[in-house]
Short mmCIF file of C-alpha atoms in Angstrom, two decimals:
data_model
loop_
_atom_site.label_atom_id
_atom_site.label_comp_id
_atom_site.label_asym_id
_atom_site.label_seq_id
_atom_site.Cartn_x
_atom_site.Cartn_y
_atom_site.Cartn_z
CA MET A 182 4.65 -28.89 -43.26
CA LEU A 183 7.97 -30.57 -44.22
CA LEU A 184 8.42 -34.18 -45.12
CA ASP A 185 10.58 -36.38 -42.87
CA ILE A 186 12.35 -38.10 -45.51
CA PRO A 187 15.45 -40.28 -44.33
CA THR A 188 18.58 -39.49 -46.34
CA THR A 189 18.64 -43.25 -47.02
CA VAL A 190 15.27 -43.19 -49.20
CA THR A 191 15.79 -44.45 -52.99
CA GLU A 192 12.70 -43.23 -54.49
CA VAL A 193 9.53 -41.27 -53.45
CA VAL A 194 6.23 -41.54 -55.00
CA PHE A 195 3.82 -38.54 -55.38
CA ASP A 196 0.25 -38.30 -56.74
CA TYR A 197 -1.36 -34.98 -56.90
CA GLU A 198 -5.41 -34.29 -56.86
CA THR A 199 -6.32 -31.27 -58.48
CA GLY A 200 -9.31 -29.10 -59.31
CA LEU A 201 -10.46 -25.72 -60.23
CA VAL A 202 -11.29 -22.94 -57.92
CA MET A 203 -14.92 -21.01 -58.75
CA PRO A 204 -15.41 -17.38 -58.05
CA ASP A 205 -17.56 -18.31 -54.86
CA GLY A 206 -14.38 -20.31 -53.50
CA SER A 207 -16.07 -23.54 -54.21
CA THR A 208 -13.75 -26.22 -55.97
CA VAL A 209 -14.48 -28.51 -59.09
CA ALA A 210 -12.26 -31.91 -59.59
CA SER A 211 -10.33 -31.23 -62.75
CA THR A 212 -7.19 -32.19 -64.90
CA GLU A 213 -7.25 -29.01 -66.92
CA ALA A 214 -4.08 -27.68 -65.68
CA TYR A 215 -3.46 -24.97 -68.13
CA LEU A 216 -6.85 -23.05 -66.87
CA PRO A 217 -5.98 -20.07 -64.75
CA ASN A 218 -8.16 -21.37 -61.95
CA PHE A 219 -6.70 -24.60 -61.86
CA ARG A 220 -5.20 -25.64 -58.40
CA VAL A 221 -3.29 -28.55 -56.74
CA LEU A 222 -5.74 -29.46 -54.11
CA SER A 223 -3.60 -32.11 -52.12
CA CYS A 224 -0.81 -34.53 -52.64
CA GLY A 225 0.14 -37.82 -51.43
CA PHE A 226 3.78 -39.00 -50.71
CA SER A 227 5.04 -42.35 -50.08
CA TRP A 228 8.68 -43.99 -49.75
CA ARG A 229 10.18 -47.31 -48.33
CA ASP A 230 12.10 -46.89 -44.95
CA GLY A 231 13.32 -50.39 -44.23
CA VAL A 232 10.54 -52.79 -44.61
CA ASN A 233 7.90 -50.34 -43.97
CA ILE A 234 5.95 -47.90 -46.16
CA VAL A 235 5.82 -44.51 -44.90
CA SER A 236 3.59 -42.05 -46.19
CA ALA A 237 2.65 -38.32 -45.83
CA PHE A 238 -0.68 -36.11 -46.96
CA VAL A 239 -0.47 -32.53 -47.74
CA LYS A 240 -3.53 -30.07 -48.47
CA GLY A 241 -3.37 -26.81 -50.39
CA GLU A 242 -1.08 -25.48 -53.20
CA ALA A 243 1.20 -23.62 -51.33
CA ALA A 244 2.07 -26.69 -48.85
CA VAL A 245 2.56 -28.87 -51.48
CA GLY A 246 4.75 -26.79 -53.58
CA LEU A 247 6.91 -26.56 -50.25
CA CYS A 248 7.14 -30.22 -49.93
CA LEU A 249 8.33 -30.71 -53.15
CA ALA A 250 10.92 -28.12 -53.01
CA GLN A 251 12.65 -29.85 -50.24
CA LEU A 252 12.92 -33.23 -52.21
CA PRO A 253 16.41 -33.75 -52.84
CA ARG A 254 17.30 -33.53 -56.71
CA ALA A 255 19.08 -36.76 -56.46
CA VAL A 256 16.11 -38.97 -55.35
CA PRO A 257 14.29 -40.08 -58.12
CA LEU A 258 10.37 -39.55 -58.43
CA ILE A 259 7.87 -42.05 -59.22
CA VAL A 260 4.36 -41.40 -60.44
CA HIS A 261 1.46 -43.37 -62.14
CA ASN A 262 0.85 -41.12 -65.41
CA TYR A 263 3.87 -39.05 -65.88
CA GLN A 264 2.20 -36.83 -68.61
CA PHE A 265 -0.61 -35.56 -66.04
CA GLU A 266 1.85 -35.05 -62.92
CA ARG A 267 4.28 -33.72 -65.44
CA MET A 268 1.77 -31.09 -66.95
CA VAL A 269 0.68 -30.18 -63.41
CA THR A 270 4.15 -29.55 -62.23
CA ASN A 271 5.01 -27.43 -65.04
CA CYS A 272 1.76 -25.17 -64.97
CA ARG A 273 1.77 -24.67 -60.84
CA TYR A 274 5.27 -25.26 -59.93
CA PRO A 275 7.09 -24.18 -63.19
CA PHE A 276 10.06 -23.15 -60.85
CA LEU A 277 10.48 -26.73 -59.56
CA LYS A 278 13.00 -28.99 -61.55
CA LEU A 279 11.38 -32.05 -60.51
CA ASN A 280 13.24 -35.31 -60.97
CA ILE A 281 10.10 -37.40 -62.36
CA ALA A 282 11.94 -40.52 -63.24
CA TYR A 283 9.56 -43.47 -63.59
CA ASP A 284 6.04 -44.09 -64.49
CA THR A 285 4.07 -47.19 -63.37
CA MET A 286 1.64 -46.69 -66.20
CA ARG A 287 4.34 -47.20 -68.66
CA LEU A 288 6.21 -49.84 -66.73
CA ALA A 289 2.74 -51.93 -66.48
CA GLN A 290 2.55 -51.43 -70.14
CA VAL A 291 5.99 -52.63 -70.85
CA TYR A 292 5.22 -55.28 -68.53
CA ASP A 293 2.00 -56.99 -70.19
CA ASN A 294 1.15 -54.40 -72.62
CA GLY A 295 -2.13 -53.78 -70.64
CA GLY A 296 -3.34 -57.12 -70.19
CA ASP A 297 -5.51 -59.41 -72.41
CA LYS A 298 -8.57 -57.48 -73.94
CA MET A 299 -10.57 -60.87 -73.32
CA ALA A 300 -10.03 -61.22 -69.83
CA PHE A 301 -12.55 -60.61 -67.42
CA GLU A 302 -13.24 -60.13 -63.57
CA VAL A 303 -16.72 -61.35 -62.10
CA VAL A 304 -18.05 -59.05 -59.99
CA VAL A 305 -21.18 -59.45 -57.58
CA ASP A 306 -23.19 -56.15 -56.69
CA GLU A 307 -24.20 -56.84 -53.32
CA THR A 308 -25.99 -53.43 -53.21
CA GLU A 309 -28.91 -54.85 -54.94
CA VAL A 310 -29.42 -57.50 -51.90
CA VAL A 311 -28.68 -54.75 -48.94
CA GLU A 312 -30.82 -51.92 -50.42
CA TYR A 313 -33.45 -53.61 -52.29
CA GLY A 314 -33.82 -57.04 -51.07
CA GLU A 315 -33.07 -58.54 -54.71
CA MET A 316 -30.76 -60.98 -56.18
CA PRO A 317 -27.24 -59.56 -56.58
CA GLU A 318 -26.07 -58.16 -60.03
CA ILE A 319 -23.24 -60.14 -61.50
CA LYS A 320 -21.06 -58.38 -64.07
CA LYS A 321 -18.02 -59.35 -66.25
CA VAL A 322 -15.54 -56.51 -65.70
CA PRO A 323 -12.32 -56.20 -68.20
CA THR A 324 -9.19 -56.69 -66.36
CA ALA A 325 -7.35 -55.10 -69.14
CA GLY A 326 -5.88 -51.35 -69.23
CA LEU A 327 -3.23 -49.06 -67.52
CA GLY A 328 -5.50 -47.44 -64.65
CA LEU A 329 -3.60 -48.07 -61.12
CA VAL A 330 -6.61 -50.33 -60.13
CA LYS A 331 -6.31 -52.53 -63.26
CA CYS A 332 -2.73 -52.74 -62.86
CA LEU A 333 -2.95 -53.78 -59.14
CA PHE A 334 -5.72 -56.59 -59.81
CA ARG A 335 -3.98 -57.73 -62.88
CA ILE A 336 -0.35 -57.69 -61.71
CA LEU A 337 -0.26 -57.90 -57.93
CA GLY A 338 -3.41 -59.81 -57.64
CA GLU A 339 -4.99 -57.20 -55.43
CA PRO A 340 -8.65 -57.86 -55.69
CA VAL A 341 -10.11 -54.93 -53.37
CA SER A 342 -9.61 -51.10 -54.76
CA HIS A 343 -8.20 -48.86 -52.43
CA LYS A 344 -10.52 -46.22 -53.87
CA LYS A 345 -13.44 -48.13 -53.14
CA GLU A 346 -14.18 -46.12 -49.87
CA ALA A 347 -13.73 -42.86 -51.30
CA HIS A 348 -15.99 -43.78 -54.34
CA ASP A 349 -18.99 -45.38 -52.06
CA TRP A 350 -18.85 -42.18 -50.27
CA ILE A 351 -19.26 -40.20 -53.51
CA ARG A 352 -22.15 -42.15 -54.52
CA ALA A 353 -23.84 -41.96 -51.16
CA ASN A 354 -23.52 -38.27 -50.63
CA VAL A 355 -22.93 -36.52 -54.02
CA PRO A 356 -26.21 -36.92 -55.91
CA GLU A 357 -25.18 -36.12 -59.11
CA ALA A 358 -22.21 -38.56 -59.23
CA LYS A 359 -23.09 -41.68 -61.49
CA LYS A 360 -21.33 -45.16 -61.03
CA GLY A 361 -18.03 -45.19 -62.84
CA LYS A 362 -17.85 -41.31 -62.69
CA GLU A 363 -16.69 -40.80 -59.33
CA GLY A 364 -13.43 -39.33 -59.98
CA LYS A 365 -15.12 -36.39 -60.85
CA PHE A 366 -16.23 -35.46 -57.42
CA LEU A 367 -12.92 -36.27 -55.47
CA ASP A 368 -12.87 -32.65 -54.44
CA ARG A 369 -16.13 -33.19 -52.40
CA LEU A 370 -14.49 -35.81 -50.26
CA PRO A 371 -14.10 -35.42 -46.12
CA ASP A 372 -10.23 -34.60 -45.37
CA ASP A 373 -10.13 -38.20 -43.76
CA ILE A 374 -11.31 -40.25 -46.79
CA LEU A 375 -9.40 -37.82 -49.24
CA GLU A 376 -6.07 -38.50 -47.33
CA ARG A 377 -6.72 -42.33 -47.54
CA TYR A 378 -7.43 -42.03 -50.98
CA ASN A 379 -4.68 -40.07 -51.99
CA VAL A 380 -2.21 -41.76 -50.20
CA GLY A 381 -3.31 -45.34 -51.17
CA ASP A 382 -2.61 -44.07 -54.73
CA THR A 383 0.98 -43.43 -53.90
CA GLU A 384 1.44 -46.71 -51.75
CA ALA A 385 0.13 -48.83 -54.28
CA THR A 386 2.09 -46.85 -56.98
CA LEU A 387 5.22 -48.11 -54.87
CA ARG A 388 4.23 -51.39 -54.38
CA LEU A 389 3.69 -51.50 -58.60
CA TYR A 390 7.05 -50.22 -58.97
CA GLU A 391 9.09 -52.48 -56.85
CA PHE A 392 7.20 -55.66 -58.27
CA VAL A 393 7.49 -54.72 -61.95
CA THR A 394 11.08 -53.38 -61.70
CA GLU A 395 11.92 -56.40 -59.61
CA GLU A 396 10.65 -58.43 -62.54
CA PHE A 397 12.46 -56.97 -64.78
CA ARG A 398 15.69 -57.33 -62.98
CA ARG A 399 15.16 -61.01 -62.58
CA ILE A 400 14.98 -61.53 -66.45
CA SER A 401 17.81 -59.19 -66.79
CA TYR A 402 15.75 -56.55 -69.14
CA ASP A 403 17.04 -53.01 -69.30
CA TRP A 404 13.82 -50.94 -69.50
CA SER A 405 15.95 -47.89 -69.34
CA LEU A 406 15.97 -46.60 -72.95
CA ASP A 407 12.20 -47.38 -73.35
CA HIS A 408 11.65 -45.10 -70.49
CA SER A 409 13.79 -42.24 -71.69
CA LEU A 410 12.15 -42.61 -75.10
CA TYR A 411 8.66 -42.41 -73.70
CA LYS A 412 9.26 -39.67 -71.18
CA SER A 413 10.75 -37.55 -73.92
CA THR A 414 7.63 -37.99 -76.22
CA ALA A 415 5.50 -37.29 -73.30
CA ASP A 416 7.45 -34.12 -72.53
CA PHE A 417 6.40 -32.84 -76.03
CA VAL A 418 2.83 -33.69 -75.76
CA VAL A 419 2.46 -32.13 -72.46
CA GLY A 420 4.07 -28.91 -74.03
CA ALA A 421 1.85 -29.25 -76.74
CA LYS A 422 -1.37 -29.60 -74.48
CA ILE A 423 -0.09 -26.51 -72.57
CA ARG A 424 0.13 -24.16 -75.50
CA GLY A 425 -3.08 -25.58 -77.22
CA VAL A 426 -3.93 -24.84 -81.04
CA ARG A 427 -4.98 -21.51 -81.92
CA VAL A 428 -8.65 -21.57 -83.63
CA ASN A 429 -9.74 -19.24 -86.02
CA ARG A 430 -13.35 -19.41 -84.09
CA LYS A 431 -15.01 -16.58 -86.58
CA LEU A 432 -13.98 -18.84 -90.23
CA ALA A 433 -15.49 -21.98 -88.36
CA ILE A 434 -18.41 -20.25 -87.39
CA THR A 435 -18.92 -19.05 -91.02
CA ASN A 436 -18.11 -22.39 -92.32
CA ARG A 437 -20.32 -24.25 -90.02
CA ASP A 438 -22.87 -22.02 -91.16
CA LYS A 439 -22.36 -22.64 -94.88
CA VAL A 440 -22.28 -26.57 -94.20
CA GLU A 441 -25.46 -26.10 -92.34
CA ILE A 442 -27.18 -24.49 -95.39
CA GLU A 443 -25.46 -27.14 -97.90
CA ILE A 444 -27.10 -30.15 -95.89
CA ARG A 445 -30.62 -28.37 -95.69
CA ASP A 446 -30.35 -27.78 -99.60
CA ILE A 447 -29.42 -31.24 -100.14
CA GLU A 448 -32.20 -32.64 -98.30
CA GLN A 449 -34.77 -30.34 -99.82
CA ALA A 450 -33.61 -31.50 -103.05
CA PHE A 451 -33.98 -35.04 -101.88
CA LEU A 452 -37.64 -34.50 -100.58
CA THR A 453 -38.46 -32.67 -103.91
CA ARG A 454 -37.09 -35.13 -106.03
CA TYR A 455 -38.97 -38.14 -104.75
CA ALA A 456 -41.81 -36.46 -103.26
CA SER A 457 -44.26 -38.83 -104.66
CA GLN A 458 -42.29 -42.03 -103.25
CA ILE A 459 -41.83 -40.26 -99.92
CA ALA A 460 -45.79 -39.43 -99.70
CA GLU A 461 -46.55 -43.50 -100.20
CA VAL A 462 -44.34 -44.17 -97.23
CA GLU A 463 -45.61 -41.69 -94.99
CA SER A 464 -49.16 -42.96 -96.28
CA ASP A 465 -47.94 -46.25 -95.12
CA ARG A 466 -46.59 -45.16 -92.06
CA LEU A 467 -49.75 -43.47 -91.02
CA VAL A 468 -51.98 -46.42 -91.69
CA LYS A 469 -49.38 -48.58 -89.41
CA TRP A 470 -49.52 -45.85 -86.53
CA LEU A 471 -53.15 -45.92 -86.68
CA GLU A 472 -53.48 -49.77 -86.65
CA LYS A 473 -51.50 -49.71 -83.25
CA VAL A 474 -54.43 -48.72 -81.71
CA LYS A 475 -57.35 -51.34 -81.29
CA THR A 476 -60.81 -49.07 -81.34
CA GLU A 477 -62.07 -47.08 -84.25
CA LYS A 478 -62.31 -44.31 -81.47
CA GLY A 479 -58.86 -44.49 -80.75
CA LYS A 480 -57.72 -44.37 -84.50
CA ALA A 481 -59.94 -41.53 -85.11
CA LYS A 482 -58.09 -39.60 -82.03
CA ARG A 483 -55.08 -40.35 -83.61
CA LEU A 484 -55.80 -39.18 -86.94
CA ALA A 485 -57.12 -35.93 -85.64
CA LYS A 486 -53.89 -35.24 -83.88
CA PHE A 487 -52.01 -35.96 -87.10
CA GLN A 488 -54.43 -33.60 -89.36
CA ALA A 489 -53.71 -30.76 -86.81
CA ALA A 490 -50.07 -31.48 -87.21
CA GLU A 491 -49.56 -31.82 -83.71
CA PRO A 492 -45.53 -32.80 -83.34
CA LYS A 493 -45.50 -35.94 -81.64
CA ALA A 494 -48.05 -37.01 -84.12
CA VAL A 495 -46.50 -35.68 -87.11
CA LYS A 496 -42.92 -37.36 -85.98
CA GLU A 497 -44.36 -40.71 -85.88
CA VAL A 498 -45.59 -40.25 -89.85
CA LYS A 499 -43.13 -37.89 -91.27
CA PHE A 500 -40.41 -39.25 -93.56
CA ASN A 501 -36.94 -38.99 -92.00
CA PRO A 502 -33.96 -39.29 -94.52
CA GLY A 503 -31.90 -39.96 -91.66
CA SER A 504 -33.65 -43.50 -90.91
CA ASN A 505 -31.82 -46.44 -92.67
CA ALA A 506 -35.27 -48.47 -91.93
CA GLN A 507 -37.14 -45.74 -93.69
CA LEU A 508 -34.74 -45.50 -96.41
CA GLN A 509 -34.60 -49.37 -97.30
CA TYR A 510 -38.58 -49.33 -97.28
CA MET A 511 -38.70 -46.57 -99.82
CA PHE A 512 -35.56 -48.14 -101.92
CA MET A 513 -37.28 -51.40 -102.01
CA ARG A 514 -40.94 -51.27 -101.75
CA LYS A 515 -41.54 -48.13 -103.72
CA MET A 516 -38.89 -47.85 -106.04
CA GLY A 517 -38.25 -51.25 -106.57
CA MET A 518 -34.31 -51.56 -106.01
CA VAL A 519 -32.41 -54.61 -105.55
CA PRO A 520 -29.43 -54.18 -103.03
CA LYS A 521 -26.14 -56.17 -104.07
CA PHE A 522 -24.74 -55.60 -100.62
CA PHE A 523 -25.77 -56.68 -97.17
CA THR A 524 -24.73 -56.14 -93.49
CA LYS A 525 -23.20 -59.26 -91.56
CA LYS A 526 -27.08 -59.94 -90.17
CA GLY A 527 -28.33 -60.18 -93.82
CA ALA A 528 -29.92 -56.71 -93.97
CA PRO A 529 -29.37 -54.59 -96.98
CA SER A 530 -26.79 -52.30 -96.41
CA LEU A 531 -27.12 -48.69 -96.11
CA LYS A 532 -23.28 -47.70 -95.13
CA SER A 533 -22.33 -44.62 -96.40
CA SER A 534 -19.52 -46.22 -98.88
CA LEU A 535 -22.26 -48.49 -100.15
CA LEU A 536 -24.98 -45.78 -100.77
CA SER A 537 -23.93 -45.82 -104.16
CA GLN A 538 -25.77 -49.29 -105.07
CA TRP A 539 -29.19 -47.02 -104.30
CA GLY A 540 -28.46 -45.17 -107.33
CA GLU A 541 -29.09 -41.44 -107.78
CA PRO A 542 -30.99 -40.80 -104.39
CA GLY A 543 -28.13 -43.08 -102.49
CA LEU A 544 -25.41 -40.78 -104.10
CA MET A 545 -27.35 -37.57 -102.79
CA LEU A 546 -27.98 -39.16 -99.43
CA GLN A 547 -24.02 -40.20 -99.48
CA LYS A 548 -23.26 -36.45 -99.88
CA ARG A 549 -25.58 -35.46 -97.13
CA ARG A 550 -23.66 -37.66 -94.61
CA LYS A 551 -20.35 -36.51 -95.92
CA ARG A 552 -21.41 -33.07 -95.13
CA LEU A 553 -22.76 -34.14 -91.60
CA ILE A 554 -19.47 -35.46 -90.73
CA ILE A 555 -18.03 -32.25 -91.84
CA LEU A 556 -20.59 -30.32 -89.78
CA LYS A 557 -19.70 -32.52 -86.45
CA GLN A 558 -16.23 -31.70 -86.54
CA ILE A 559 -16.46 -28.10 -87.06
CA SER A 560 -19.14 -27.73 -84.23
CA SER A 561 -16.98 -29.96 -82.15
CA LEU A 562 -13.95 -27.72 -82.68
CA ILE A 563 -15.95 -24.69 -82.10
CA GLU A 564 -16.96 -26.02 -78.71
CA VAL A 565 -13.55 -27.36 -77.44
CA SER A 566 -12.18 -23.53 -78.35
CA ALA A 567 -14.96 -21.59 -76.43
CA TYR A 568 -12.86 -20.71 -73.72
CA ASN A 569 -10.03 -18.82 -75.08
CA SER A 570 -9.94 -19.75 -78.83
CA ARG A 571 -7.59 -22.34 -78.32
CA TRP A 572 -7.91 -26.32 -78.78
CA TYR A 573 -6.45 -28.12 -75.86
CA LEU A 574 -6.12 -31.63 -77.50
CA ASP A 575 -5.36 -34.74 -75.58
CA LEU A 576 -3.10 -37.31 -76.48
CA LYS A 577 -2.02 -40.49 -74.73
CA VAL A 578 1.44 -41.90 -75.20
CA ALA A 579 1.00 -45.03 -72.82
CA GLN A 580 -1.92 -46.40 -74.60
CA THR A 581 -2.02 -48.63 -77.84
CA ALA A 582 -0.61 -52.07 -77.83
CA THR A 583 1.59 -50.97 -81.11
CA GLY A 584 3.10 -48.11 -79.47
CA ARG A 585 1.03 -45.54 -81.30
CA LEU A 586 -0.25 -42.45 -79.60
CA ALA A 587 -4.10 -42.07 -78.99
CA GLY A 588 -6.85 -39.64 -78.55
CA GLY A 589 -8.18 -38.80 -75.29
CA GLN A 590 -7.37 -38.23 -71.69
CA HIS A 591 -5.65 -40.85 -69.18
CA GLY A 592 -8.08 -41.47 -66.58
#
């Protein structure tokens, strides 16, 4: 397929839909362009021909590549989320020098900085009435954000999402799809719905681009320098994401095991040092657990389960050094400590930075919590580098109100 784009066209919008091709030939929606089995599944294109928006939908990575190759270099391309489209292009079409000139995500950020975080849209979920005959659920949904649908609602005043048809179909036909996570299953869509979804993105992006840039022209604001700096930063981030950061997994696993031993040693030292107080707490917990049952027979059955060391019964009684409520009970009721610092709600504080107010046992627990943080970080690093010993870190360039980069993926 070739795109029939008139020579008078001044901008073209495009948008990839992507996924992983599995060994059995099935696909799984994905944005991890650096993986070897990542593919472009389809692409939508839109441009303005006079007063009308004209769109095209292309399926298959090879066909999409042919269409991209025929785009005139002089015609600037528009996307919503430059980082993603650039990464996909660099990974799947490295031979193409696409002129991806404008990003409506960044333009929207410059326009209103993502909107008011305290502004909400009232949404009535009619499915409760239709499916269950119940009163509809009324929710307040934040309007702030740089996602395309949020920008369309907030900036263009478009109340109905063009993604609704696709999301409704996914929820109705993909049992494992959870509400709000429909984007993970776009590869399951029938071709006609996928086309309307994909082209809906490009047409909406074009409308958003035209509105925001016209507003900038009206107030004589030159956004080109900001855009140039933004794209330059995004290019560096994309390059780093594709390369990944090499991880010494063998050393990481060794360090994880050492930290686990440290944590167990601290816990054992704590349990040994304060064994008598802990025994008192457990005795009180046993009595309280037994008293939840009204009859003597029921209490006897519970006691028998505990004495037989049944896991559920033991869990109800056994002291947990990670429980703030149990620690507070032990420190104040069994050790006679008086706290100096409290939470906003007036409860004695067991915040890590304030554990020293509980003396020696508090300092032991503070050390344990620091080790737990280290353990979580090492374990996460091992997990994210499992594929090929590299960590493909995520950074969002268009994100914060202050201009800082933020962790995580653009949705």
